[in-house]
């Protein structure tokens, strides 16, 4: 959102439902994990476009304690991981008993115009995927195959990277085709791709990176060259 000639506001959000420790949750994990991974998605999306996060809202659709406190612990830990101490705006459900865990996260950031990284991809750029598409019970915090906020912070420092796009439920192919269509480009996919490009990546367990040169990173996530823009 353009605020003036040199400043933009960036808003990112993510939701998670049916994942937690309650009676009707589909995937059973502690609220800490829900808070950690849901905030990670919005954080990665904000960072990836060159914005500095300024505030976070947590819409916790459950009781303040223990579910709410567990989520907030995960949110704060995720922010700490990238050295952020943001003001938190929090709402919890105090009137109704709930039977499924639910959380909505919004992050508001600010970006100087010259730092905004959106739709920079050009013809002849290569399309890389960093991390593995995973969802649900496949995901574990200590899994070195999934993308993290720290990964995005490192990618922002790599010369020659044009766009960084966290992948969610649209899958790798959906995100890549959306970018190509917006820029009036086409994708030349490599044969025998090593990952399922149509699979949901859940809470952004992988990110797409476009660059005209070979991508090298120091983080442990796997890197795959998938296609070239034409």
PDB file of C-alpha atoms in Angstrom:
ATOM      1  CA  UNK A   1       0.000   0.000   0.000  1.00  0.00           C
ATOM      2  CA  UNK A   2       1.581   3.261  -1.161  1.00  0.00           C
ATOM      3  CA  UNK A   3       1.765   5.800   1.683  1.00  0.00           C
ATOM      4  CA  UNK A   4       3.723   8.470  -0.152  1.00  0.00           C
ATOM      5  CA  UNK A   5       6.271   8.768  -2.951  1.00  0.00           C
ATOM      6  CA  UNK A   6       8.976   6.944  -1.011  1.00  0.00           C
ATOM      7  CA  UNK A   7       7.194   4.760   1.560  1.00  0.00           C
ATOM      8  CA  UNK A   8       5.008   1.656   1.355  1.00  0.00           C
ATOM      9  CA  UNK A   9       3.043  -0.268   3.975  1.00  0.00           C
ATOM     10  CA  UNK A  10       3.090  -4.057   3.628  1.00  0.00           C
ATOM     11  CA  UNK A  11       0.390  -6.280   5.149  1.00  0.00           C
ATOM     12  CA  UNK A  12       0.678 -10.079   5.350  1.00  0.00           C
ATOM     13  CA  UNK A  13      -1.606 -12.582   7.060  1.00  0.00           C
ATOM     14  CA  UNK A  14      -1.988 -16.308   7.615  1.00  0.00           C
ATOM     15  CA  UNK A  15      -4.576 -18.517   9.268  1.00  0.00           C
ATOM     16  CA  UNK A  16      -4.454 -21.969  10.825  1.00  0.00           C
ATOM     17  CA  UNK A  17      -7.431 -24.102  11.850  1.00  0.00           C
ATOM     18  CA  UNK A  18      -7.899 -27.682  13.005  1.00  0.00           C
ATOM     19  CA  UNK A  19      -4.271 -27.998  14.096  1.00  0.00           C
ATOM     20  CA  UNK A  20      -3.611 -28.253  17.830  1.00  0.00           C
ATOM     21  CA  UNK A  21      -4.476 -30.348  20.876  1.00  0.00           C
ATOM     22  CA  UNK A  22      -8.241 -29.871  21.059  1.00  0.00           C
ATOM     23  CA  UNK A  23     -10.890 -32.576  20.704  1.00  0.00           C
ATOM     24  CA  UNK A  24     -11.734 -31.976  17.033  1.00  0.00           C
ATOM     25  CA  UNK A  25      -8.317 -30.947  15.755  1.00  0.00           C
ATOM     26  CA  UNK A  26      -7.236 -32.938  12.700  1.00  0.00           C
ATOM     27  CA  UNK A  27      -3.468 -32.628  13.213  1.00  0.00           C
ATOM     28  CA  UNK A  28      -2.350 -32.984  16.830  1.00  0.00           C
ATOM     29  CA  UNK A  29       0.469 -30.624  17.816  1.00  0.00           C
ATOM     30  CA  UNK A  30       1.061 -28.280  20.782  1.00  0.00           C
ATOM     31  CA  UNK A  31      -0.285 -24.701  20.509  1.00  0.00           C
ATOM     32  CA  UNK A  32       3.346 -23.531  20.617  1.00  0.00           C
ATOM     33  CA  UNK A  33       3.910 -25.098  17.182  1.00  0.00           C
ATOM     34  CA  UNK A  34       0.729 -23.499  15.830  1.00  0.00           C
ATOM     35  CA  UNK A  35       1.878 -20.070  16.972  1.00  0.00           C
ATOM     36  CA  UNK A  36       5.408 -20.574  15.732  1.00  0.00           C
ATOM     37  CA  UNK A  37       4.580 -21.761  12.223  1.00  0.00           C
ATOM     38  CA  UNK A  38       1.583 -19.502  11.583  1.00  0.00           C
ATOM     39  CA  UNK A  39       3.545 -16.400  12.541  1.00  0.00           C
ATOM     40  CA  UNK A  40       6.461 -17.705  10.462  1.00  0.00           C
ATOM     41  CA  UNK A  41       4.378 -17.591   7.283  1.00  0.00           C
ATOM     42  CA  UNK A  42       3.334 -13.954   7.710  1.00  0.00           C
ATOM     43  CA  UNK A  43       6.848 -13.035   8.801  1.00  0.00           C
ATOM     44  CA  UNK A  44       8.451 -14.685   5.764  1.00  0.00           C
ATOM     45  CA  UNK A  45       5.989 -12.957   3.439  1.00  0.00           C
ATOM     46  CA  UNK A  46       6.720  -9.556   4.980  1.00  0.00           C
ATOM     47  CA  UNK A  47      10.487  -9.986   4.933  1.00  0.00           C
ATOM     48  CA  UNK A  48      10.553 -11.439   1.415  1.00  0.00           C
ATOM     49  CA  UNK A  49       9.320  -8.195  -0.182  1.00  0.00           C
ATOM     50  CA  UNK A  50      11.922  -6.104   1.613  1.00  0.00           C
ATOM     51  CA  UNK A  51       9.702  -4.745   4.388  1.00  0.00           C
ATOM     52  CA  UNK A  52      10.646  -4.201   8.021  1.00  0.00           C
ATOM     53  CA  UNK A  53       7.953  -5.720  10.311  1.00  0.00           C
ATOM     54  CA  UNK A  54       6.508  -3.131  12.718  1.00  0.00           C
ATOM     55  CA  UNK A  55       3.562  -4.858  14.462  1.00  0.00           C
ATOM     56  CA  UNK A  56       1.866  -8.256  14.755  1.00  0.00           C
ATOM     57  CA  UNK A  57      -1.747  -9.119  15.536  1.00  0.00           C
ATOM     58  CA  UNK A  58      -2.792 -12.518  16.890  1.00  0.00           C
ATOM     59  CA  UNK A  59      -6.480 -13.416  16.587  1.00  0.00           C
ATOM     60  CA  UNK A  60      -6.645 -16.426  18.893  1.00  0.00           C
ATOM     61  CA  UNK A  61     -10.017 -18.142  18.529  1.00  0.00           C
ATOM     62  CA  UNK A  62      -9.550 -20.086  21.771  1.00  0.00           C
ATOM     63  CA  UNK A  63      -9.281 -19.535  25.520  1.00  0.00           C
ATOM     64  CA  UNK A  64      -6.413 -17.360  26.809  1.00  0.00           C
ATOM     65  CA  UNK A  65      -4.842 -20.195  28.800  1.00  0.00           C
ATOM     66  CA  UNK A  66      -3.460 -22.722  28.070  1.00  0.00           C
ATOM     67  CA  UNK A  67      -4.063 -22.558  24.289  1.00  0.00           C
ATOM     68  CA  UNK A  68      -3.590 -18.821  23.891  1.00  0.00           C
ATOM     69  CA  UNK A  69      -0.477 -18.703  26.053  1.00  0.00           C
ATOM     70  CA  UNK A  70       1.008 -21.624  24.149  1.00  0.00           C
ATOM     71  CA  UNK A  71       0.468 -19.873  20.825  1.00  0.00           C
ATOM     72  CA  UNK A  72       1.929 -16.611  22.096  1.00  0.00           C
ATOM     73  CA  UNK A  73       5.008 -18.455  23.325  1.00  0.00           C
ATOM     74  CA  UNK A  74       5.549 -19.811  19.805  1.00  0.00           C
ATOM     75  CA  UNK A  75       4.961 -16.405  18.213  1.00  0.00           C
ATOM     76  CA  UNK A  76       7.469 -14.708  20.494  1.00  0.00           C
ATOM     77  CA  UNK A  77      10.051 -17.432  19.872  1.00  0.00           C
ATOM     78  CA  UNK A  78       9.695 -17.063  16.096  1.00  0.00           C
ATOM     79  CA  UNK A  79      10.220 -13.298  16.355  1.00  0.00           C
ATOM     80  CA  UNK A  80      13.205 -13.826  18.640  1.00  0.00           C
ATOM     81  CA  UNK A  81      14.731 -16.176  16.052  1.00  0.00           C
ATOM     82  CA  UNK A  82      15.116 -13.229  13.655  1.00  0.00           C
ATOM     83  CA  UNK A  83      15.960 -10.695  16.390  1.00  0.00           C
ATOM     84  CA  UNK A  84      12.592  -8.916  16.325  1.00  0.00           C
ATOM     85  CA  UNK A  85      10.713  -7.505  19.303  1.00  0.00           C
ATOM     86  CA  UNK A  86       7.398  -6.320  17.868  1.00  0.00           C
ATOM     87  CA  UNK A  87       4.368  -4.863  19.634  1.00  0.00           C
ATOM     88  CA  UNK A  88       1.661  -7.567  19.753  1.00  0.00           C
ATOM     89  CA  UNK A  89      -2.062  -6.853  19.453  1.00  0.00           C
ATOM     90  CA  UNK A  90      -3.900  -9.869  20.874  1.00  0.00           C
ATOM     91  CA  UNK A  91      -7.505 -11.064  21.036  1.00  0.00           C
ATOM     92  CA  UNK A  92      -8.709 -14.353  22.556  1.00  0.00           C
ATOM     93  CA  UNK A  93     -12.081 -16.139  22.851  1.00  0.00           C
ATOM     94  CA  UNK A  94     -13.399 -15.663  26.385  1.00  0.00           C
ATOM     95  CA  UNK A  95     -17.119 -16.264  25.850  1.00  0.00           C
ATOM     96  CA  UNK A  96     -17.388 -19.687  24.207  1.00  0.00           C
ATOM     97  CA  UNK A  97     -15.883 -23.107  24.769  1.00  0.00           C
ATOM     98  CA  UNK A  98     -14.035 -24.195  21.639  1.00  0.00           C
ATOM     99  CA  UNK A  99     -13.378 -27.674  20.271  1.00  0.00           C
ATOM    100  CA  UNK A 100     -10.866 -26.857  17.525  1.00  0.00           C
ATOM    101  CA  UNK A 101      -7.739 -24.734  17.614  1.00  0.00           C
ATOM    102  CA  UNK A 102      -7.736 -21.649  15.389  1.00  0.00           C
ATOM    103  CA  UNK A 103      -5.337 -18.745  14.914  1.00  0.00           C
ATOM    104  CA  UNK A 104      -5.037 -15.768  12.586  1.00  0.00           C
ATOM    105  CA  UNK A 105      -1.822 -13.742  12.297  1.00  0.00           C
ATOM    106  CA  UNK A 106      -1.328 -10.378  10.611  1.00  0.00           C
ATOM    107  CA  UNK A 107       1.981  -8.551  10.297  1.00  0.00           C
ATOM    108  CA  UNK A 108       2.261  -4.912   9.254  1.00  0.00           C
ATOM    109  CA  UNK A 109       5.555  -3.730   7.815  1.00  0.00           C
ATOM    110  CA  UNK A 110       7.101  -0.672   6.228  1.00  0.00           C
ATOM    111  CA  UNK A 111       9.325  -0.589   3.139  1.00  0.00           C
ATOM    112  CA  UNK A 112      11.225   2.216   1.484  1.00  0.00           C
ATOM    113  CA  UNK A 113      10.448   2.330  -2.235  1.00  0.00           C
ATOM    114  CA  UNK A 114      14.026   1.517  -3.212  1.00  0.00           C
ATOM    115  CA  UNK A 115      13.995  -1.559  -0.951  1.00  0.00           C
ATOM    116  CA  UNK A 116      10.685  -3.001  -2.158  1.00  0.00           C
ATOM    117  CA  UNK A 117      11.277  -6.382  -3.800  1.00  0.00           C
ATOM    118  CA  UNK A 118       8.193  -7.160  -5.882  1.00  0.00           C
ATOM    119  CA  UNK A 119       7.930  -8.485  -9.465  1.00  0.00           C
ATOM    120  CA  UNK A 120      11.601  -7.961 -10.324  1.00  0.00           C
ATOM    121  CA  UNK A 121      11.869 -11.240 -12.256  1.00  0.00           C
ATOM    122  CA  UNK A 122      12.995 -10.939 -15.889  1.00  0.00           C
ATOM    123  CA  UNK A 123      13.218 -13.152 -18.956  1.00  0.00           C
ATOM    124  CA  UNK A 124      16.104 -15.666 -18.742  1.00  0.00           C
ATOM    125  CA  UNK A 125      15.943 -15.704 -14.939  1.00  0.00           C
ATOM    126  CA  UNK A 126      16.178 -19.145 -13.354  1.00  0.00           C
ATOM    127  CA  UNK A 127      13.500 -20.407 -10.966  1.00  0.00           C
ATOM    128  CA  UNK A 128      14.796 -22.145  -7.842  1.00  0.00           C
ATOM    129  CA  UNK A 129      12.929 -23.838  -5.007  1.00  0.00           C
ATOM    130  CA  UNK A 130      14.585 -23.755  -1.587  1.00  0.00           C
ATOM    131  CA  UNK A 131      13.127 -26.218   0.903  1.00  0.00           C
ATOM    132  CA  UNK A 132      10.693 -29.104   0.530  1.00  0.00           C
ATOM    133  CA  UNK A 133       6.888 -28.818   0.138  1.00  0.00           C
ATOM    134  CA  UNK A 134       5.396 -30.385   3.270  1.00  0.00           C
ATOM    135  CA  UNK A 135       2.093 -30.183   5.130  1.00  0.00           C
ATOM    136  CA  UNK A 136       0.376 -31.469   8.272  1.00  0.00           C
ATOM    137  CA  UNK A 137       2.048 -34.361  10.080  1.00  0.00           C
ATOM    138  CA  UNK A 138       5.068 -34.147   7.744  1.00  0.00           C
ATOM    139  CA  UNK A 139       6.258 -30.956   9.444  1.00  0.00           C
ATOM    140  CA  UNK A 140       8.639 -30.826  12.405  1.00  0.00           C
ATOM    141  CA  UNK A 141      10.400 -27.737  13.766  1.00  0.00           C
ATOM    142  CA  UNK A 142      13.845 -29.359  13.662  1.00  0.00           C
ATOM    143  CA  UNK A 143      13.440 -30.451  10.017  1.00  0.00           C
ATOM    144  CA  UNK A 144      16.310 -28.916   8.023  1.00  0.00           C
ATOM    145  CA  UNK A 145      14.405 -29.459   4.764  1.00  0.00           C
ATOM    146  CA  UNK A 146      11.794 -26.762   5.480  1.00  0.00           C
ATOM    147  CA  UNK A 147      12.183 -23.032   4.935  1.00  0.00           C
ATOM    148  CA  UNK A 148      12.491 -20.647   7.885  1.00  0.00           C
ATOM    149  CA  UNK A 149      12.423 -16.919   8.572  1.00  0.00           C
ATOM    150  CA  UNK A 150      16.216 -17.058   8.945  1.00  0.00           C
ATOM    151  CA  UNK A 151      16.477 -18.489   5.437  1.00  0.00           C
ATOM    152  CA  UNK A 152      14.550 -15.541   4.012  1.00  0.00           C
ATOM    153  CA  UNK A 153      16.804 -13.113   5.893  1.00  0.00           C
ATOM    154  CA  UNK A 154      19.852 -14.745   4.298  1.00  0.00           C
ATOM    155  CA  UNK A 155      18.297 -14.731   0.819  1.00  0.00           C
ATOM    156  CA  UNK A 156      17.708 -10.990   1.111  1.00  0.00           C
ATOM    157  CA  UNK A 157      21.474 -10.528   1.364  1.00  0.00           C
ATOM    158  CA  UNK A 158      22.363 -12.642  -1.689  1.00  0.00           C
ATOM    159  CA  UNK A 159      23.347 -10.523  -4.718  1.00  0.00           C
ATOM    160  CA  UNK A 160      21.407 -10.985  -7.980  1.00  0.00           C
ATOM    161  CA  UNK A 161      18.236 -12.422  -6.411  1.00  0.00           C
ATOM    162  CA  UNK A 162      15.189 -10.796  -7.963  1.00  0.00           C
ATOM    163  CA  UNK A 163      12.098 -12.254  -6.242  1.00  0.00           C
ATOM    164  CA  UNK A 164      11.599 -14.357  -3.112  1.00  0.00           C
ATOM    165  CA  UNK A 165       8.179 -15.982  -2.835  1.00  0.00           C
ATOM    166  CA  UNK A 166       7.112 -18.139   0.141  1.00  0.00           C
ATOM    167  CA  UNK A 167       4.986 -21.038  -1.134  1.00  0.00           C
ATOM    168  CA  UNK A 168       1.713 -21.965   0.535  1.00  0.00           C
ATOM    169  CA  UNK A 169      -1.365 -23.979  -0.403  1.00  0.00           C
ATOM    170  CA  UNK A 170      -1.140 -23.011  -4.107  1.00  0.00           C
ATOM    171  CA  UNK A 171       2.002 -25.107  -4.420  1.00  0.00           C
ATOM    172  CA  UNK A 172       5.180 -24.318  -6.333  1.00  0.00           C
ATOM    173  CA  UNK A 173       3.536 -24.423  -9.744  1.00  0.00           C
ATOM    174  CA  UNK A 174       0.652 -22.166  -8.711  1.00  0.00           C
ATOM    175  CA  UNK A 175       2.943 -19.488  -7.267  1.00  0.00           C
ATOM    176  CA  UNK A 176       5.363 -19.646 -10.208  1.00  0.00           C
ATOM    177  CA  UNK A 177       2.643 -19.471 -12.865  1.00  0.00           C
ATOM    178  CA  UNK A 178       1.008 -16.528 -11.088  1.00  0.00           C
ATOM    179  CA  UNK A 179       4.300 -14.604 -11.145  1.00  0.00           C
ATOM    180  CA  UNK A 180       4.967 -15.467 -14.800  1.00  0.00           C
ATOM    181  CA  UNK A 181       1.459 -14.478 -15.903  1.00  0.00           C
ATOM    182  CA  UNK A 182       1.626 -11.137 -14.082  1.00  0.00           C
ATOM    183  CA  UNK A 183       4.920 -10.288 -15.794  1.00  0.00           C
ATOM    184  CA  UNK A 184       3.854 -11.563 -19.219  1.00  0.00           C
ATOM    185  CA  UNK A 185       6.460 -14.331 -19.150  1.00  0.00           C
ATOM    186  CA  UNK A 186       6.382 -18.097 -19.663  1.00  0.00           C
ATOM    187  CA  UNK A 187       8.071 -20.916 -17.766  1.00  0.00           C
ATOM    188  CA  UNK A 188      10.265 -23.569 -19.341  1.00  0.00           C
ATOM    189  CA  UNK A 189      10.166 -26.381 -16.765  1.00  0.00           C
ATOM    190  CA  UNK A 190      13.084 -28.791 -16.522  1.00  0.00           C
ATOM    191  CA  UNK A 191      12.382 -32.502 -17.136  1.00  0.00           C
ATOM    192  CA  UNK A 192      12.074 -34.993 -14.255  1.00  0.00           C
ATOM    193  CA  UNK A 193      11.553 -32.451 -11.494  1.00  0.00           C
ATOM    194  CA  UNK A 194      12.796 -33.637  -8.060  1.00  0.00           C
ATOM    195  CA  UNK A 195       9.762 -32.312  -6.118  1.00  0.00           C
ATOM    196  CA  UNK A 196       5.984 -32.330  -6.515  1.00  0.00           C
ATOM    197  CA  UNK A 197       5.302 -28.807  -7.802  1.00  0.00           C
ATOM    198  CA  UNK A 198       1.542 -29.169  -7.338  1.00  0.00           C
ATOM    199  CA  UNK A 199       1.676 -30.183  -3.679  1.00  0.00           C
ATOM    200  CA  UNK A 200       0.703 -27.679  -0.999  1.00  0.00           C
ATOM    201  CA  UNK A 201       3.665 -26.364   0.950  1.00  0.00           C
ATOM    202  CA  UNK A 202       1.544 -25.869   4.082  1.00  0.00           C
ATOM    203  CA  UNK A 203       3.039 -23.132   6.287  1.00  0.00           C
ATOM    204  CA  UNK A 204       5.504 -22.004   3.607  1.00  0.00           C
ATOM    205  CA  UNK A 205       7.891 -24.922   3.999  1.00  0.00           C
ATOM    206  CA  UNK A 206       9.646 -23.845   0.791  1.00  0.00           C
ATOM    207  CA  UNK A 207      10.304 -20.597  -1.055  1.00  0.00           C
ATOM    208  CA  UNK A 208      10.751 -19.758  -4.718  1.00  0.00           C
ATOM    209  CA  UNK A 209      13.746 -17.678  -5.732  1.00  0.00           C
ATOM    210  CA  UNK A 210      14.378 -16.079  -9.127  1.00  0.00           C
ATOM    211  CA  UNK A 211      17.856 -15.103 -10.259  1.00  0.00           C
ATOM    212  CA  UNK A 212      19.885 -14.918 -13.468  1.00  0.00           C
ATOM    213  CA  UNK A 213      22.790 -16.733 -11.793  1.00  0.00           C
ATOM    214  CA  UNK A 214      23.360 -19.957  -9.862  1.00  0.00           C
ATOM    215  CA  UNK A 215      21.891 -19.809  -6.357  1.00  0.00           C
ATOM    216  CA  UNK A 216      24.209 -20.645  -3.447  1.00  0.00           C
ATOM    217  CA  UNK A 217      23.205 -20.443   0.225  1.00  0.00           C
ATOM    218  CA  UNK A 218      24.767 -21.382   3.562  1.00  0.00           C
ATOM    219  CA  UNK A 219      21.506 -22.507   5.182  1.00  0.00           C
ATOM    220  CA  UNK A 220      20.843 -26.287   5.268  1.00  0.00           C
ATOM    221  CA  UNK A 221      17.706 -26.367   3.095  1.00  0.00           C
ATOM    222  CA  UNK A 222      17.984 -28.171  -0.267  1.00  0.00           C
ATOM    223  CA  UNK A 223      18.062 -26.030  -3.440  1.00  0.00           C
ATOM    224  CA  UNK A 224      16.543 -27.187  -6.742  1.00  0.00           C
ATOM    225  CA  UNK A 225      16.655 -25.531 -10.158  1.00  0.00           C
ATOM    226  CA  UNK A 226      13.159 -26.027 -11.593  1.00  0.00           C
ATOM    227  CA  UNK A 227      12.649 -23.792 -14.620  1.00  0.00           C
ATOM    228  CA  UNK A 228      13.648 -20.742 -16.617  1.00  0.00           C
ATOM    229  CA  UNK A 229      11.532 -17.712 -17.427  1.00  0.00           C
ATOM    230  CA  UNK A 230      11.061 -16.899 -21.100  1.00  0.00           C
TER     231      UNK A 230
END
